[in-house]
């Protein structure tokens, strides 16, 4: 009798829908899963590292790397909101659990390095042009001052000379 009942349960489970539901794969808008950095845009200014309350971010300008310790991150979004280049964002996927406190390191891309070098070169050229213009202005101002007395000095001796000729 019990065997018949068991068979009925098996048959019922084979044809019926699952009693459980799948985990939702869509994250709600605004989910703060984990921090992502677009290394094509990051200029390694270090502001995110300064603003992070848990010191989860490290920036090494010499090595051109940006690092984050995901397990120290509390998903406060402070780094994202303060990044001047807007290259940080909160990815939807949550940080996977693990037994070790990893540090994830990302190298600045060649594209970003080239863009940054071009910006620095342009800034240096602008500064040099401004300094040259200032120097030229100063030289012009300095040259104009002595020229005025020289022009005034010439007529003074000319007058007595003319008088001498008349005598
Ligand atoms: S992620 Fe943004 S704030 Fe952080 S170093 Fe890069 S540019 Fe600067
Ligand atoms: S989200 Fe908050 S805790 Fe996480 S790295 Fe950014 S500033 Fe630090």
mmCIF file of C-alpha atoms and ligand atoms in Angstrom:
data_model
loop_
_atom_site.group_PDB
_atom_site.id
_atom_site.type_symbol
_atom_site.label_atom_id
_atom_site.label_comp_id
_atom_site.label_asym_id
_atom_site.label_seq_id
_atom_site.Cartn_x
_atom_site.Cartn_y
_atom_site.Cartn_z
ATOM 1 C CA UNK A 1 0.000 0.000 0.000
ATOM 2 C CA UNK A 2 2.804 2.343 0.940
ATOM 3 C CA UNK A 3 4.609 1.457 -2.302
ATOM 4 C CA UNK A 4 1.569 2.455 -4.341
ATOM 5 C CA UNK A 5 1.447 5.774 -2.532
ATOM 6 C CA UNK A 6 5.169 6.347 -3.230
ATOM 7 C CA UNK A 7 4.668 5.618 -6.922
ATOM 8 C CA UNK A 8 1.854 8.113 -7.003
ATOM 9 C CA UNK A 9 4.149 10.773 -5.501
ATOM 10 C CA UNK A 10 6.849 10.045 -8.108
ATOM 11 C CA UNK A 11 4.349 10.274 -10.957
ATOM 12 C CA UNK A 12 2.858 13.447 -9.508
ATOM 13 C CA UNK A 13 6.320 15.091 -9.226
ATOM 14 C CA UNK A 14 7.221 14.111 -12.777
ATOM 15 C CA UNK A 15 4.300 15.956 -14.281
ATOM 16 C CA UNK A 16 3.869 18.863 -11.874
ATOM 17 C CA UNK A 17 5.740 22.226 -11.800
ATOM 18 C CA UNK A 18 8.695 22.711 -9.419
ATOM 19 C CA UNK A 19 7.780 23.736 -5.911
ATOM 20 C CA UNK A 20 10.731 26.167 -5.749
ATOM 21 C CA UNK A 21 11.406 29.255 -7.858
ATOM 22 C CA UNK A 22 14.608 30.319 -9.614
ATOM 23 C CA UNK A 23 16.822 32.992 -8.067
ATOM 24 C CA UNK A 24 16.229 36.311 -9.811
ATOM 25 C CA UNK A 25 19.084 37.114 -12.195
ATOM 26 C CA UNK A 26 18.011 40.686 -12.737
ATOM 27 C CA UNK A 27 19.354 43.136 -10.186
ATOM 28 C CA UNK A 28 17.189 46.110 -9.261
ATOM 29 C CA UNK A 29 18.268 49.504 -10.588
ATOM 30 C CA UNK A 30 20.688 51.181 -8.192
ATOM 31 C CA UNK A 31 22.149 47.954 -6.847
ATOM 32 C CA UNK A 32 25.611 48.548 -5.416
ATOM 33 C CA UNK A 33 27.288 45.284 -6.253
ATOM 34 C CA UNK A 34 30.951 46.058 -6.645
ATOM 35 C CA UNK A 35 33.248 48.857 -7.854
ATOM 36 C CA UNK A 36 34.411 48.798 -11.469
ATOM 37 C CA UNK A 37 37.033 51.063 -13.044
ATOM 38 C CA UNK A 38 37.382 51.902 -16.723
ATOM 39 C CA UNK A 39 41.175 51.895 -16.968
ATOM 40 C CA UNK A 40 40.978 53.508 -20.419
ATOM 41 C CA UNK A 41 39.823 56.699 -18.706
ATOM 42 C CA UNK A 42 41.391 56.589 -15.231
ATOM 43 C CA UNK A 43 44.214 59.125 -14.841
ATOM 44 C CA UNK A 44 45.431 57.711 -11.503
ATOM 45 C CA UNK A 45 44.786 60.972 -9.697
ATOM 46 C CA UNK A 46 44.267 59.071 -6.423
ATOM 47 C CA UNK A 47 41.160 60.965 -5.325
ATOM 48 C CA UNK A 48 39.114 57.772 -4.968
ATOM 49 C CA UNK A 49 41.805 56.362 -2.704
ATOM 50 C CA UNK A 50 41.717 59.467 -0.503
ATOM 51 C CA UNK A 51 37.917 59.470 -0.295
ATOM 52 C CA UNK A 52 37.468 55.746 0.448
ATOM 53 C CA UNK A 53 36.504 55.416 4.132
ATOM 54 C CA UNK A 54 37.836 51.857 4.405
ATOM 55 C CA UNK A 55 41.093 52.416 2.469
ATOM 56 C CA UNK A 56 40.072 49.717 0.027
ATOM 57 C CA UNK A 57 41.642 51.490 -2.963
ATOM 58 C CA UNK A 58 45.345 51.964 -3.645
ATOM 59 C CA UNK A 59 46.799 53.975 -6.526
ATOM 60 C CA UNK A 60 50.422 53.514 -7.613
ATOM 61 C CA UNK A 61 51.341 56.278 -10.032
ATOM 62 C CA UNK A 62 54.864 54.959 -10.613
ATOM 63 C CA UNK A 63 53.614 51.498 -11.548
ATOM 64 C CA UNK A 64 50.521 52.973 -13.241
ATOM 65 C CA UNK A 65 48.186 50.653 -11.348
ATOM 66 C CA UNK A 66 44.873 50.969 -9.536
ATOM 67 C CA UNK A 67 44.056 48.330 -6.910
ATOM 68 C CA UNK A 68 41.038 47.473 -4.832
ATOM 69 C CA UNK A 69 40.508 45.066 -1.962
ATOM 70 C CA UNK A 70 36.917 43.962 -2.626
ATOM 71 C CA UNK A 71 36.386 42.508 0.827
ATOM 72 C CA UNK A 72 37.240 45.811 2.448
ATOM 73 C CA UNK A 73 34.771 47.675 0.255
ATOM 74 C CA UNK A 74 31.487 48.539 1.929
ATOM 75 C CA UNK A 75 29.831 49.654 -1.338
ATOM 76 C CA UNK A 76 29.337 53.187 -0.039
ATOM 77 C CA UNK A 77 29.838 54.618 -3.565
ATOM 78 C CA UNK A 78 31.951 57.499 -2.235
ATOM 79 C CA UNK A 79 34.756 56.774 -4.728
ATOM 80 C CA UNK A 80 32.295 56.667 -7.637
ATOM 81 C CA UNK A 81 30.754 60.003 -6.713
ATOM 82 C CA UNK A 82 34.127 61.728 -6.296
ATOM 83 C CA UNK A 83 35.981 60.450 -9.349
ATOM 84 C CA UNK A 84 36.702 63.498 -11.547
ATOM 85 C CA UNK A 85 36.940 61.364 -14.690
ATOM 86 C CA UNK A 86 33.695 59.455 -14.009
ATOM 87 C CA UNK A 87 35.459 56.193 -14.782
ATOM 88 C CA UNK A 88 34.248 54.428 -11.625
ATOM 89 C CA UNK A 89 30.876 52.736 -11.438
ATOM 90 C CA UNK A 90 28.986 50.310 -9.246
ATOM 91 C CA UNK A 91 28.638 47.011 -11.049
ATOM 92 C CA UNK A 92 25.441 45.095 -10.363
ATOM 93 C CA UNK A 93 26.999 41.716 -9.613
ATOM 94 C CA UNK A 94 27.815 41.208 -5.944
ATOM 95 C CA UNK A 95 31.322 40.323 -4.845
ATOM 96 C CA UNK A 96 31.783 36.577 -4.753
ATOM 97 C CA UNK A 97 32.618 35.090 -1.360
ATOM 98 C CA UNK A 98 36.108 33.726 -0.765
ATOM 99 C CA UNK A 99 38.461 32.511 1.928
ATOM 100 C CA UNK A 100 41.248 34.997 1.161
ATOM 101 C CA UNK A 101 41.333 38.791 1.229
ATOM 102 C CA UNK A 102 42.337 39.397 -2.349
ATOM 103 C CA UNK A 103 43.675 42.574 -3.880
ATOM 104 C CA UNK A 104 42.617 43.116 -7.461
ATOM 105 C CA UNK A 105 45.103 45.210 -9.430
ATOM 106 C CA UNK A 106 44.466 46.832 -12.789
ATOM 107 C CA UNK A 107 47.070 48.446 -15.023
ATOM 108 C CA UNK A 108 46.364 51.791 -16.670
ATOM 109 C CA UNK A 109 45.750 51.186 -20.359
ATOM 110 C CA UNK A 110 48.115 52.378 -23.083
ATOM 111 C CA UNK A 111 45.266 54.521 -24.411
ATOM 112 C CA UNK A 112 44.883 56.303 -21.067
ATOM 113 C CA UNK A 113 48.654 56.724 -20.692
ATOM 114 C CA UNK A 114 48.869 58.283 -24.169
ATOM 115 C CA UNK A 115 45.884 60.552 -23.481
ATOM 116 C CA UNK A 116 47.369 61.658 -20.172
ATOM 117 C CA UNK A 117 50.776 62.347 -21.716
ATOM 118 C CA UNK A 118 49.116 64.380 -24.493
ATOM 119 C CA UNK A 119 47.217 66.393 -21.883
ATOM 120 C CA UNK A 120 50.373 67.041 -19.884
ATOM 121 C CA UNK A 121 52.268 68.040 -23.034
ATOM 122 C CA UNK A 122 49.491 70.444 -24.036
ATOM 123 C CA UNK A 123 49.447 71.931 -20.523
ATOM 124 C CA UNK A 124 53.234 72.404 -20.603
ATOM 125 C CA UNK A 125 53.037 74.047 -24.020
ATOM 126 C CA UNK A 126 50.279 76.381 -22.794
ATOM 127 C CA UNK A 127 52.364 77.293 -19.738
ATOM 128 C CA UNK A 128 55.452 77.906 -21.885
ATOM 129 C CA UNK A 129 53.459 80.055 -24.325
ATOM 130 C CA UNK A 130 51.972 82.056 -21.448
ATOM 131 C CA UNK A 131 55.441 82.563 -19.917
ATOM 132 C CA UNK A 132 56.863 83.638 -23.283
ATOM 133 C CA UNK A 133 54.008 86.095 -23.824
ATOM 134 C CA UNK A 134 54.519 87.505 -20.334
ATOM 135 C CA UNK A 135 58.259 87.870 -20.925
ATOM 136 C CA UNK A 136 57.643 89.600 -24.272
ATOM 137 C CA UNK A 137 55.178 91.964 -22.626
ATOM 138 C CA UNK A 138 57.676 92.761 -19.883
ATOM 139 C CA UNK A 139 60.432 93.348 -22.453
ATOM 140 C CA UNK A 140 58.151 95.628 -24.450
ATOM 141 C CA UNK A 141 57.243 97.611 -21.351
ATOM 142 C CA UNK A 142 60.907 97.783 -20.309
ATOM 143 C CA UNK A 143 61.974 98.946 -23.807
ATOM 144 C CA UNK A 144 59.328 101.657 -24.039
ATOM 145 C CA UNK A 145 60.363 103.353 -20.776
ATOM 146 C CA UNK A 146 63.948 104.285 -21.753
ATOM 147 C CA UNK A 147 62.830 105.331 -25.246
ATOM 148 C CA UNK A 148 60.810 108.286 -23.898
ATOM 149 C CA UNK A 149 63.681 110.098 -22.178
ATOM 150 C CA UNK A 150 65.907 109.562 -25.236
ATOM 151 C CA UNK A 151 63.362 111.297 -27.454
ATOM 152 C CA UNK A 152 63.105 114.191 -25.022
ATOM 153 C CA UNK A 153 66.877 114.519 -24.728
ATOM 154 C CA UNK A 154 67.463 115.176 -28.424
ATOM 155 C CA UNK A 155 65.543 118.469 -28.817
ATOM 156 C CA UNK A 156 67.231 120.062 -25.792
ATOM 157 C CA UNK A 157 70.770 120.173 -27.213
ATOM 158 C CA UNK A 158 69.407 120.991 -30.694
ATOM 159 C CA UNK A 159 68.081 124.360 -29.597
ATOM 160 C CA UNK A 160 71.422 125.810 -28.457
ATOM 161 C CA UNK A 161 73.095 124.462 -31.595
ATOM 162 C CA UNK A 162 70.624 126.337 -33.786
ATOM 163 C CA UNK A 163 71.206 129.492 -31.800
ATOM 164 C CA UNK A 164 74.974 129.143 -32.163
ATOM 165 C CA UNK A 165 74.692 128.926 -35.958
ATOM 166 C CA UNK A 166 72.657 132.120 -36.044
ATOM 167 C CA UNK A 167 75.310 134.082 -34.151
HETATM 168 S S1 LIG B 1 39.356 56.072 -10.591
HETATM 169 FE FE1 LIG B 1 38.929 58.265 -10.837
HETATM 170 S S2 LIG B 1 39.427 59.161 -8.836
HETATM 171 FE FE2 LIG B 1 40.355 57.117 -8.912
HETATM 172 S S3 LIG B 1 42.440 57.443 -9.624
HETATM 173 FE FE3 LIG B 1 41.192 57.007 -11.426
HETATM 174 S S4 LIG B 1 40.546 59.022 -12.201
HETATM 175 FE FE4 LIG B 1 41.262 59.310 -10.121
HETATM 176 S S1 LIG B 2 32.487 51.992 -2.647
HETATM 177 FE FE1 LIG B 2 33.137 53.014 -0.762
HETATM 178 S S2 LIG B 2 34.231 51.450 0.374
HETATM 179 FE FE2 LIG B 2 34.061 50.679 -1.707
HETATM 180 S S3 LIG B 2 35.967 51.311 -2.674
HETATM 181 FE FE3 LIG B 2 34.453 52.928 -3.088
HETATM 182 S S4 LIG B 2 34.755 54.424 -1.426
HETATM 183 FE FE4 LIG B 2 35.770 52.515 -0.812
#
